[in-house]
Amino acid sequence: MMRSVAYLSGVTLAFGVLTLSGCATVNGPQSAAGSSADPLAVINKPMFHLNMGLYDYVLEPVATGYKAVTPDFVRDGVSNVFSNVDMPYIFINDFLQGRGQQGMEDLSRFLVNSVFGLGGLFDVANDLDLPEHDNSLGVTLGVWGVPQGPYLVLPFYGPSSLRSLPGLAMTIFVGPAYYLTSAPAQYALTGMGIVNTGYIDGPKIRMVQDAVNPYVFMRNAWEQHEQYLISGGAVNKNQLLEGLELPPPVAGAPDQTTQSHESKKGNP
């Protein structure tokens, strides 16, 4: 879907760091760069709660109804199509960052799914083990040394920053809705994308809402995930956990974070 109109995509970014770090709550303001500054918090916090309220009272009921009236294969196909629609925005930024191999992988994924997957309806690239990456213009600017600037929560969109704002314009021009000549078709495509995102990301949003401090949880996770993408994955465990207050380990219990990393390597 057109990422500029889906605030829930920010939740997806924030949740990415949770998978990497193996934690579920965050408490204590700390940016990925180690700064506790949040100069726009007086604006960000009300906007964060507004977005969560919109999800609770508008998008979640709609997504629940969508799930109730559509079979699994239809929802999977719709999700695949919108995921494929995002790929040009991703591989363009891959190349702008000078990451040629990643760019070719994402371009190949887009072409394979567009041609052999009937416009992305079927995820053929996944069967061919073509990896799927995440990217944005904000990450591209970060790769070339542009500072993040103040953290910013946008209405309907979610976590962002001053550095990421130009990326919103880029998503509009790259997204297919911009090139549709029919306004009703544009609205239908955008609305369907938002509903689909609400359905896909519902469990992740509820995890954010269940955190000790949901606002800080979202901010820290988003900033750290952004830094992870900028560094190309060259971030150690301590950097990922920076600013995250974890409960004290239970005596005799294994380190869950280490265990999650090892399990990805194929260790038992």
PDB file of C-alpha atoms in Angstrom:
ATOM      1  CA  MET A   1       0.000   0.000   0.000  1.00  0.00           C
ATOM      2  CA  MET A   2       1.018   3.628  -0.242  1.00  0.00           C
ATOM      3  CA  ARG A   3       3.097   3.951   2.906  1.00  0.00           C
ATOM      4  CA  SER A   4       2.473   7.669   3.354  1.00  0.00           C
ATOM      5  CA  VAL A   5      -1.159   7.095   4.315  1.00  0.00           C
ATOM      6  CA  ALA A   6      -0.712   4.103   6.619  1.00  0.00           C
ATOM      7  CA  TYR A   7       0.433   5.151  10.069  1.00  0.00           C
ATOM      8  CA  LEU A   8       0.431   1.510  11.069  1.00  0.00           C
ATOM      9  CA  SER A   9       3.507   0.926   8.964  1.00  0.00           C
ATOM     10  CA  GLY A  10       5.377   2.745  11.712  1.00  0.00           C
ATOM     11  CA  VAL A  11       4.205   0.102  14.128  1.00  0.00           C
ATOM     12  CA  THR A  12       5.698  -2.547  11.867  1.00  0.00           C
ATOM     13  CA  LEU A  13       9.042  -0.787  11.929  1.00  0.00           C
ATOM     14  CA  ALA A  14       8.940  -0.489  15.680  1.00  0.00           C
ATOM     15  CA  PHE A  15       8.043  -4.135  16.121  1.00  0.00           C
ATOM     16  CA  GLY A  16      11.040  -5.191  14.039  1.00  0.00           C
ATOM     17  CA  VAL A  17      13.451  -4.335  16.809  1.00  0.00           C
ATOM     18  CA  LEU A  18      11.406  -6.395  19.265  1.00  0.00           C
ATOM     19  CA  THR A  19      11.967  -9.498  17.170  1.00  0.00           C
ATOM     20  CA  LEU A  20      15.689  -8.818  17.106  1.00  0.00           C
ATOM     21  CA  SER A  21      16.040  -8.040  20.784  1.00  0.00           C
ATOM     22  CA  GLY A  22      13.569 -10.597  22.149  1.00  0.00           C
ATOM     23  CA  CYS A  23      11.910  -8.162  24.574  1.00  0.00           C
ATOM     24  CA  ALA A  24       8.307  -7.094  24.936  1.00  0.00           C
ATOM     25  CA  THR A  25       8.292  -3.919  27.037  1.00  0.00           C
ATOM     26  CA  VAL A  26      10.222  -0.696  27.174  1.00  0.00           C
ATOM     27  CA  ASN A  27      10.462   1.929  29.864  1.00  0.00           C
ATOM     28  CA  GLY A  28      12.815   4.860  30.023  1.00  0.00           C
ATOM     29  CA  PRO A  29      13.437   7.451  27.301  1.00  0.00           C
ATOM     30  CA  GLN A  30      16.570   6.848  25.267  1.00  0.00           C
ATOM     31  CA  SER A  31      17.128   7.320  21.566  1.00  0.00           C
ATOM     32  CA  ALA A  32      19.197   5.026  19.416  1.00  0.00           C
ATOM     33  CA  ALA A  33      21.994   7.565  19.513  1.00  0.00           C
ATOM     34  CA  GLY A  34      21.984   7.560  23.305  1.00  0.00           C
ATOM     35  CA  SER A  35      20.205  10.911  23.745  1.00  0.00           C
ATOM     36  CA  SER A  36      17.255  11.308  26.083  1.00  0.00           C
ATOM     37  CA  ALA A  37      16.044  14.423  24.265  1.00  0.00           C
ATOM     38  CA  ASP A  38      12.460  14.391  22.998  1.00  0.00           C
ATOM     39  CA  PRO A  39      11.788  18.105  22.428  1.00  0.00           C
ATOM     40  CA  LEU A  40       8.461  17.510  20.675  1.00  0.00           C
ATOM     41  CA  ALA A  41       7.039  15.204  23.343  1.00  0.00           C
ATOM     42  CA  VAL A  42       4.356  17.751  24.242  1.00  0.00           C
ATOM     43  CA  ILE A  43       2.979  17.292  20.706  1.00  0.00           C
ATOM     44  CA  ASN A  44       3.998  13.701  20.123  1.00  0.00           C
ATOM     45  CA  LYS A  45       2.266  12.158  23.118  1.00  0.00           C
ATOM     46  CA  PRO A  46      -1.250  13.469  22.347  1.00  0.00           C
ATOM     47  CA  MET A  47      -0.745  12.495  18.707  1.00  0.00           C
ATOM     48  CA  PHE A  48       0.357   8.998  19.736  1.00  0.00           C
ATOM     49  CA  HIS A  49      -2.773   8.538  21.856  1.00  0.00           C
ATOM     50  CA  LEU A  50      -4.929   9.917  19.027  1.00  0.00           C
ATOM     51  CA  ASN A  51      -3.484   7.349  16.622  1.00  0.00           C
ATOM     52  CA  MET A  52      -4.022   4.524  19.096  1.00  0.00           C
ATOM     53  CA  GLY A  53      -7.583   5.693  19.672  1.00  0.00           C
ATOM     54  CA  LEU A  54      -8.232   5.694  15.936  1.00  0.00           C
ATOM     55  CA  TYR A  55      -6.978   2.140  15.790  1.00  0.00           C
ATOM     56  CA  ASP A  56      -9.094   0.999  18.766  1.00  0.00           C
ATOM     57  CA  TYR A  57     -12.362   2.620  17.709  1.00  0.00           C
ATOM     58  CA  VAL A  58     -12.144   2.717  13.918  1.00  0.00           C
ATOM     59  CA  LEU A  59      -9.534   0.530  12.290  1.00  0.00           C
ATOM     60  CA  GLU A  60      -9.629  -2.505  14.585  1.00  0.00           C
ATOM     61  CA  PRO A  61     -13.420  -3.013  14.234  1.00  0.00           C
ATOM     62  CA  VAL A  62     -13.132  -2.609  10.457  1.00  0.00           C
ATOM     63  CA  ALA A  63     -10.226  -5.047  10.304  1.00  0.00           C
ATOM     64  CA  THR A  64     -12.159  -7.521  12.450  1.00  0.00           C
ATOM     65  CA  GLY A  65     -15.095  -7.336  10.069  1.00  0.00           C
ATOM     66  CA  TYR A  66     -12.743  -7.740   7.113  1.00  0.00           C
ATOM     67  CA  LYS A  67     -11.364 -10.921   8.638  1.00  0.00           C
ATOM     68  CA  ALA A  68     -14.860 -12.245   9.321  1.00  0.00           C
ATOM     69  CA  VAL A  69     -16.131 -11.865   5.751  1.00  0.00           C
ATOM     70  CA  THR A  70     -13.077 -12.873   3.718  1.00  0.00           C
ATOM     71  CA  PRO A  71     -11.424 -16.303   3.466  1.00  0.00           C
ATOM     72  CA  ASP A  72      -7.744 -16.781   4.301  1.00  0.00           C
ATOM     73  CA  PHE A  73      -6.553 -17.089   0.697  1.00  0.00           C
ATOM     74  CA  VAL A  74      -8.179 -13.764  -0.218  1.00  0.00           C
ATOM     75  CA  ARG A  75      -6.526 -11.947   2.683  1.00  0.00           C
ATOM     76  CA  ASP A  76      -3.178 -13.542   1.841  1.00  0.00           C
ATOM     77  CA  GLY A  77      -3.466 -12.468  -1.785  1.00  0.00           C
ATOM     78  CA  VAL A  78      -4.400  -8.896  -0.854  1.00  0.00           C
ATOM     79  CA  SER A  79      -1.459  -8.690   1.575  1.00  0.00           C
ATOM     80  CA  ASN A  80       0.905 -10.020  -1.088  1.00  0.00           C
ATOM     81  CA  VAL A  81      -0.253  -7.422  -3.610  1.00  0.00           C
ATOM     82  CA  PHE A  82       0.248  -4.499  -1.236  1.00  0.00           C
ATOM     83  CA  SER A  83       3.623  -5.837  -0.153  1.00  0.00           C
ATOM     84  CA  ASN A  84       4.660  -6.005  -3.805  1.00  0.00           C
ATOM     85  CA  VAL A  85       3.411  -2.460  -4.388  1.00  0.00           C
ATOM     86  CA  ASP A  86       5.889  -1.215  -1.762  1.00  0.00           C
ATOM     87  CA  MET A  87       8.889  -2.814  -3.448  1.00  0.00           C
ATOM     88  CA  PRO A  88       9.811   0.024  -5.882  1.00  0.00           C
ATOM     89  CA  TYR A  89      10.095   2.451  -2.963  1.00  0.00           C
ATOM     90  CA  ILE A  90      12.347  -0.066  -1.217  1.00  0.00           C
ATOM     91  CA  PHE A  91      14.704  -0.991  -4.057  1.00  0.00           C
ATOM     92  CA  ILE A  92      15.066   2.643  -5.172  1.00  0.00           C
ATOM     93  CA  ASN A  93      16.367   3.467  -1.707  1.00  0.00           C
ATOM     94  CA  ASP A  94      18.604   0.382  -1.774  1.00  0.00           C
ATOM     95  CA  PHE A  95      20.364   1.773  -4.840  1.00  0.00           C
ATOM     96  CA  LEU A  96      20.447   5.338  -3.479  1.00  0.00           C
ATOM     97  CA  GLN A  97      22.346   3.948  -0.483  1.00  0.00           C
ATOM     98  CA  GLY A  98      24.875   2.218  -2.724  1.00  0.00           C
ATOM     99  CA  ARG A  99      23.703  -1.232  -1.581  1.00  0.00           C
ATOM    100  CA  GLY A 100      23.765  -2.884  -4.975  1.00  0.00           C
ATOM    101  CA  GLN A 101      23.275  -6.496  -3.915  1.00  0.00           C
ATOM    102  CA  GLN A 102      20.305  -5.671  -1.699  1.00  0.00           C
ATOM    103  CA  GLY A 103      18.861  -3.516  -4.464  1.00  0.00           C
ATOM    104  CA  MET A 104      19.136  -6.315  -7.010  1.00  0.00           C
ATOM    105  CA  GLU A 105      17.496  -8.752  -4.590  1.00  0.00           C
ATOM    106  CA  ASP A 106      14.559  -6.419  -3.989  1.00  0.00           C
ATOM    107  CA  LEU A 107      14.259  -5.541  -7.698  1.00  0.00           C
ATOM    108  CA  SER A 108      14.292  -9.255  -8.547  1.00  0.00           C
ATOM    109  CA  ARG A 109      11.650  -9.911  -5.919  1.00  0.00           C
ATOM    110  CA  PHE A 110       9.440  -7.224  -7.419  1.00  0.00           C
ATOM    111  CA  LEU A 111       9.855  -8.464 -11.000  1.00  0.00           C
ATOM    112  CA  VAL A 112       9.352 -12.130 -10.125  1.00  0.00           C
ATOM    113  CA  ASN A 113       6.185 -11.490  -8.123  1.00  0.00           C
ATOM    114  CA  SER A 114       4.842  -8.983 -10.647  1.00  0.00           C
ATOM    115  CA  VAL A 115       5.295 -11.319 -13.629  1.00  0.00           C
ATOM    116  CA  PHE A 116       5.000 -14.841 -12.262  1.00  0.00           C
ATOM    117  CA  GLY A 117       2.958 -13.965  -9.191  1.00  0.00           C
ATOM    118  CA  LEU A 118       0.242 -12.205 -11.203  1.00  0.00           C
ATOM    119  CA  GLY A 119       0.976  -8.706 -10.002  1.00  0.00           C
ATOM    120  CA  GLY A 120       2.077  -9.899  -6.576  1.00  0.00           C
ATOM    121  CA  LEU A 121      -1.038 -11.922  -5.836  1.00  0.00           C
ATOM    122  CA  PHE A 122       1.220 -14.906  -5.158  1.00  0.00           C
ATOM    123  CA  ASP A 123       4.567 -14.609  -3.370  1.00  0.00           C
ATOM    124  CA  VAL A 124       6.620 -16.647  -5.848  1.00  0.00           C
ATOM    125  CA  ALA A 125       9.828 -14.862  -4.779  1.00  0.00           C
ATOM    126  CA  ASN A 126       9.518 -16.328  -1.306  1.00  0.00           C
ATOM    127  CA  ASP A 127       9.555 -19.828  -2.763  1.00  0.00           C
ATOM    128  CA  LEU A 128      12.750 -18.876  -4.607  1.00  0.00           C
ATOM    129  CA  ASP A 129      14.346 -17.733  -1.322  1.00  0.00           C
ATOM    130  CA  LEU A 130      14.644 -14.113  -2.450  1.00  0.00           C
ATOM    131  CA  PRO A 131      14.973 -12.107   0.788  1.00  0.00           C
ATOM    132  CA  GLU A 132      12.587  -9.284   1.626  1.00  0.00           C
ATOM    133  CA  HIS A 133      14.063  -6.058   3.023  1.00  0.00           C
ATOM    134  CA  ASP A 134      12.718  -2.887   4.578  1.00  0.00           C
ATOM    135  CA  ASN A 135      13.895   0.585   3.599  1.00  0.00           C
ATOM    136  CA  SER A 136      12.940   4.252   3.384  1.00  0.00           C
ATOM    137  CA  LEU A 137      14.254   7.617   2.270  1.00  0.00           C
ATOM    138  CA  GLY A 138      14.859   8.493   5.926  1.00  0.00           C
ATOM    139  CA  VAL A 139      17.233   5.529   6.135  1.00  0.00           C
ATOM    140  CA  THR A 140      18.927   6.655   2.905  1.00  0.00           C
ATOM    141  CA  LEU A 141      19.527  10.135   4.323  1.00  0.00           C
ATOM    142  CA  GLY A 142      20.851   8.551   7.515  1.00  0.00           C
ATOM    143  CA  VAL A 143      23.284   6.405   5.532  1.00  0.00           C
ATOM    144  CA  TRP A 144      24.708   9.587   3.984  1.00  0.00           C
ATOM    145  CA  GLY A 145      25.138  11.284   7.353  1.00  0.00           C
ATOM    146  CA  VAL A 146      21.989  13.377   7.743  1.00  0.00           C
ATOM    147  CA  PRO A 147      21.107  13.540  11.469  1.00  0.00           C
ATOM    148  CA  GLN A 148      17.739  12.238  12.579  1.00  0.00           C
ATOM    149  CA  GLY A 149      16.516  15.431  14.180  1.00  0.00           C
ATOM    150  CA  PRO A 150      13.663  15.424  16.700  1.00  0.00           C
ATOM    151  CA  TYR A 151      11.458  12.372  16.930  1.00  0.00           C
ATOM    152  CA  LEU A 152       8.024  13.109  15.496  1.00  0.00           C
ATOM    153  CA  VAL A 153       4.665  11.348  15.701  1.00  0.00           C
ATOM    154  CA  LEU A 154       2.487  12.072  12.675  1.00  0.00           C
ATOM    155  CA  PRO A 155      -1.319  11.807  12.648  1.00  0.00           C
ATOM    156  CA  PHE A 156      -2.525   8.585  10.981  1.00  0.00           C
ATOM    157  CA  TYR A 157       1.082   7.591  10.163  1.00  0.00           C
ATOM    158  CA  GLY A 158       2.869   7.217  13.482  1.00  0.00           C
ATOM    159  CA  PRO A 159       6.611   7.218  14.310  1.00  0.00           C
ATOM    160  CA  SER A 160       8.802   9.429  12.174  1.00  0.00           C
ATOM    161  CA  SER A 161      11.410  12.201  12.416  1.00  0.00           C
ATOM    162  CA  LEU A 162      12.347  15.415  10.640  1.00  0.00           C
ATOM    163  CA  ARG A 163      14.815  13.399   8.557  1.00  0.00           C
ATOM    164  CA  SER A 164      12.069  11.033   7.439  1.00  0.00           C
ATOM    165  CA  LEU A 165       9.584  13.685   6.307  1.00  0.00           C
ATOM    166  CA  PRO A 166      10.889  13.960   2.702  1.00  0.00           C
ATOM    167  CA  GLY A 167      10.244  10.235   2.377  1.00  0.00           C
ATOM    168  CA  LEU A 168       6.505  10.844   2.707  1.00  0.00           C
ATOM    169  CA  ALA A 169       6.514  12.819  -0.530  1.00  0.00           C
ATOM    170  CA  MET A 170       8.571  10.108  -2.230  1.00  0.00           C
ATOM    171  CA  THR A 171       6.065   7.419  -1.279  1.00  0.00           C
ATOM    172  CA  ILE A 172       3.272   9.412  -2.879  1.00  0.00           C
ATOM    173  CA  PHE A 173       5.027   9.637  -6.239  1.00  0.00           C
ATOM    174  CA  VAL A 174       6.249   6.032  -6.156  1.00  0.00           C
ATOM    175  CA  GLY A 175       2.915   4.545  -5.042  1.00  0.00           C
ATOM    176  CA  PRO A 176       0.422   3.352  -7.688  1.00  0.00           C
ATOM    177  CA  ALA A 177      -2.511   5.379  -6.321  1.00  0.00           C
ATOM    178  CA  TYR A 178      -0.864   8.583  -7.539  1.00  0.00           C
ATOM    179  CA  TYR A 179      -1.060   7.388 -11.144  1.00  0.00           C
ATOM    180  CA  LEU A 180      -4.717   6.378 -11.090  1.00  0.00           C
ATOM    181  CA  THR A 181      -6.875   8.869 -12.973  1.00  0.00           C
ATOM    182  CA  SER A 182     -10.035   8.019 -11.061  1.00  0.00           C
ATOM    183  CA  ALA A 183     -10.416   9.586  -7.626  1.00  0.00           C
ATOM    184  CA  PRO A 184     -12.797   6.819  -6.414  1.00  0.00           C
ATOM    185  CA  ALA A 185     -10.209   4.236  -7.478  1.00  0.00           C
ATOM    186  CA  GLN A 186      -7.514   6.105  -5.554  1.00  0.00           C
ATOM    187  CA  TYR A 187      -9.661   6.181  -2.427  1.00  0.00           C
ATOM    188  CA  ALA A 188     -10.591   2.510  -2.795  1.00  0.00           C
ATOM    189  CA  LEU A 189      -6.968   1.414  -3.205  1.00  0.00           C
ATOM    190  CA  THR A 190      -5.772   3.540  -0.286  1.00  0.00           C
ATOM    191  CA  GLY A 191      -8.638   2.450   1.962  1.00  0.00           C
ATOM    192  CA  MET A 192      -8.141  -1.224   1.175  1.00  0.00           C
ATOM    193  CA  GLY A 193      -4.446  -0.865   1.957  1.00  0.00           C
ATOM    194  CA  ILE A 194      -5.155   0.689   5.354  1.00  0.00           C
ATOM    195  CA  VAL A 195      -7.671  -2.034   6.238  1.00  0.00           C
ATOM    196  CA  ASN A 196      -5.199  -4.713   5.196  1.00  0.00           C
ATOM    197  CA  THR A 197      -2.440  -3.140   7.301  1.00  0.00           C
ATOM    198  CA  GLY A 198      -4.757  -2.946  10.292  1.00  0.00           C
ATOM    199  CA  TYR A 199      -5.529  -6.630   9.916  1.00  0.00           C
ATOM    200  CA  ILE A 200      -1.874  -7.667   9.512  1.00  0.00           C
ATOM    201  CA  ASP A 201      -0.432  -5.519  12.286  1.00  0.00           C
ATOM    202  CA  GLY A 202      -3.202  -5.866  14.875  1.00  0.00           C
ATOM    203  CA  PRO A 203      -1.267  -8.217  17.227  1.00  0.00           C
ATOM    204  CA  LYS A 204       1.812  -5.982  17.074  1.00  0.00           C
ATOM    205  CA  ILE A 205      -0.190  -2.873  17.912  1.00  0.00           C
ATOM    206  CA  ARG A 206      -1.749  -4.593  20.895  1.00  0.00           C
ATOM    207  CA  MET A 207       1.727  -5.521  22.108  1.00  0.00           C
ATOM    208  CA  VAL A 208       2.683  -1.848  21.986  1.00  0.00           C
ATOM    209  CA  GLN A 209      -0.454  -0.932  23.915  1.00  0.00           C
ATOM    210  CA  ASP A 210       0.330  -3.543  26.570  1.00  0.00           C
ATOM    211  CA  ALA A 211       3.839  -2.166  27.209  1.00  0.00           C
ATOM    212  CA  VAL A 212       4.732  -0.528  30.525  1.00  0.00           C
ATOM    213  CA  ASN A 213       5.019   2.825  28.746  1.00  0.00           C
ATOM    214  CA  PRO A 214       3.557   2.488  25.231  1.00  0.00           C
ATOM    215  CA  TYR A 215       4.736   5.889  24.008  1.00  0.00           C
ATOM    216  CA  VAL A 216       8.344   5.359  25.092  1.00  0.00           C
ATOM    217  CA  PHE A 217       8.214   1.772  23.876  1.00  0.00           C
ATOM    218  CA  MET A 218       7.251   2.930  20.394  1.00  0.00           C
ATOM    219  CA  ARG A 219       9.758   5.767  20.269  1.00  0.00           C
ATOM    220  CA  ASN A 220      12.762   3.745  21.414  1.00  0.00           C
ATOM    221  CA  ALA A 221      11.921   0.743  19.265  1.00  0.00           C
ATOM    222  CA  TRP A 222      11.365   2.859  16.152  1.00  0.00           C
ATOM    223  CA  GLU A 223      14.609   4.806  16.598  1.00  0.00           C
ATOM    224  CA  GLN A 224      16.645   1.679  17.232  1.00  0.00           C
ATOM    225  CA  HIS A 225      15.130  -0.119  14.266  1.00  0.00           C
ATOM    226  CA  GLU A 226      15.893   2.908  12.096  1.00  0.00           C
ATOM    227  CA  GLN A 227      19.505   2.786  13.254  1.00  0.00           C
ATOM    228  CA  TYR A 228      19.607  -0.940  12.543  1.00  0.00           C
ATOM    229  CA  LEU A 229      18.548  -0.316   8.944  1.00  0.00           C
ATOM    230  CA  ILE A 230      21.033   2.542   8.516  1.00  0.00           C
ATOM    231  CA  SER A 231      23.911   0.387   9.728  1.00  0.00           C
ATOM    232  CA  GLY A 232      22.914  -2.453   7.421  1.00  0.00           C
ATOM    233  CA  GLY A 233      22.404  -4.798  10.360  1.00  0.00           C
ATOM    234  CA  ALA A 234      25.833  -4.089  11.865  1.00  0.00           C
ATOM    235  CA  VAL A 235      24.432  -3.571  15.346  1.00  0.00           C
ATOM    236  CA  ASN A 236      25.347  -5.685  18.345  1.00  0.00           C
ATOM    237  CA  LYS A 237      22.947  -6.903  21.006  1.00  0.00           C
ATOM    238  CA  ASN A 238      23.883  -4.193  23.500  1.00  0.00           C
ATOM    239  CA  GLN A 239      23.114  -1.459  20.971  1.00  0.00           C
ATOM    240  CA  LEU A 240      19.733  -2.998  20.208  1.00  0.00           C
ATOM    241  CA  LEU A 241      18.890  -3.136  23.898  1.00  0.00           C
ATOM    242  CA  GLU A 242      20.068   0.406  24.613  1.00  0.00           C
ATOM    243  CA  GLY A 243      17.274   2.284  26.365  1.00  0.00           C
ATOM    244  CA  LEU A 244      15.205  -0.826  27.022  1.00  0.00           C
ATOM    245  CA  GLU A 245      14.583  -1.611  30.680  1.00  0.00           C
ATOM    246  CA  LEU A 246      14.241  -5.364  30.967  1.00  0.00           C
ATOM    247  CA  PRO A 247      13.015  -7.205  34.057  1.00  0.00           C
ATOM    248  CA  PRO A 248      15.766  -8.846  36.134  1.00  0.00           C
ATOM    249  CA  PRO A 249      16.577 -12.368  34.932  1.00  0.00           C
ATOM    250  CA  VAL A 250      15.173 -15.274  36.886  1.00  0.00           C
ATOM    251  CA  ALA A 251      17.861 -17.333  38.590  1.00  0.00           C
ATOM    252  CA  GLY A 252      18.824 -20.307  36.452  1.00  0.00           C
ATOM    253  CA  ALA A 253      16.850 -19.060  33.448  1.00  0.00           C
ATOM    254  CA  PRO A 254      18.621 -18.749  30.090  1.00  0.00           C
ATOM    255  CA  ASP A 255      19.198 -15.350  28.497  1.00  0.00           C
ATOM    256  CA  GLN A 256      16.149 -15.045  26.234  1.00  0.00           C
ATOM    257  CA  THR A 257      17.720 -12.433  24.010  1.00  0.00           C
ATOM    258  CA  THR A 258      20.815 -14.500  23.388  1.00  0.00           C
ATOM    259  CA  GLN A 259      18.655 -17.545  22.912  1.00  0.00           C
ATOM    260  CA  SER A 260      16.557 -15.782  20.270  1.00  0.00           C
ATOM    261  CA  HIS A 261      19.677 -14.776  18.352  1.00  0.00           C
ATOM    262  CA  GLU A 262      21.133 -18.254  18.543  1.00  0.00           C
ATOM    263  CA  SER A 263      17.902 -19.829  17.383  1.00  0.00           C
ATOM    264  CA  LYS A 264      18.100 -17.715  14.211  1.00  0.00           C
ATOM    265  CA  LYS A 265      21.508 -19.211  13.560  1.00  0.00           C
ATOM    266  CA  GLY A 266      20.060 -22.694  13.757  1.00  0.00           C
ATOM    267  CA  ASN A 267      21.254 -23.541  17.252  1.00  0.00           C
ATOM    268  CA  PRO A 268      18.882 -25.492  19.506  1.00  0.00           C
TER     269      PRO A 268
END
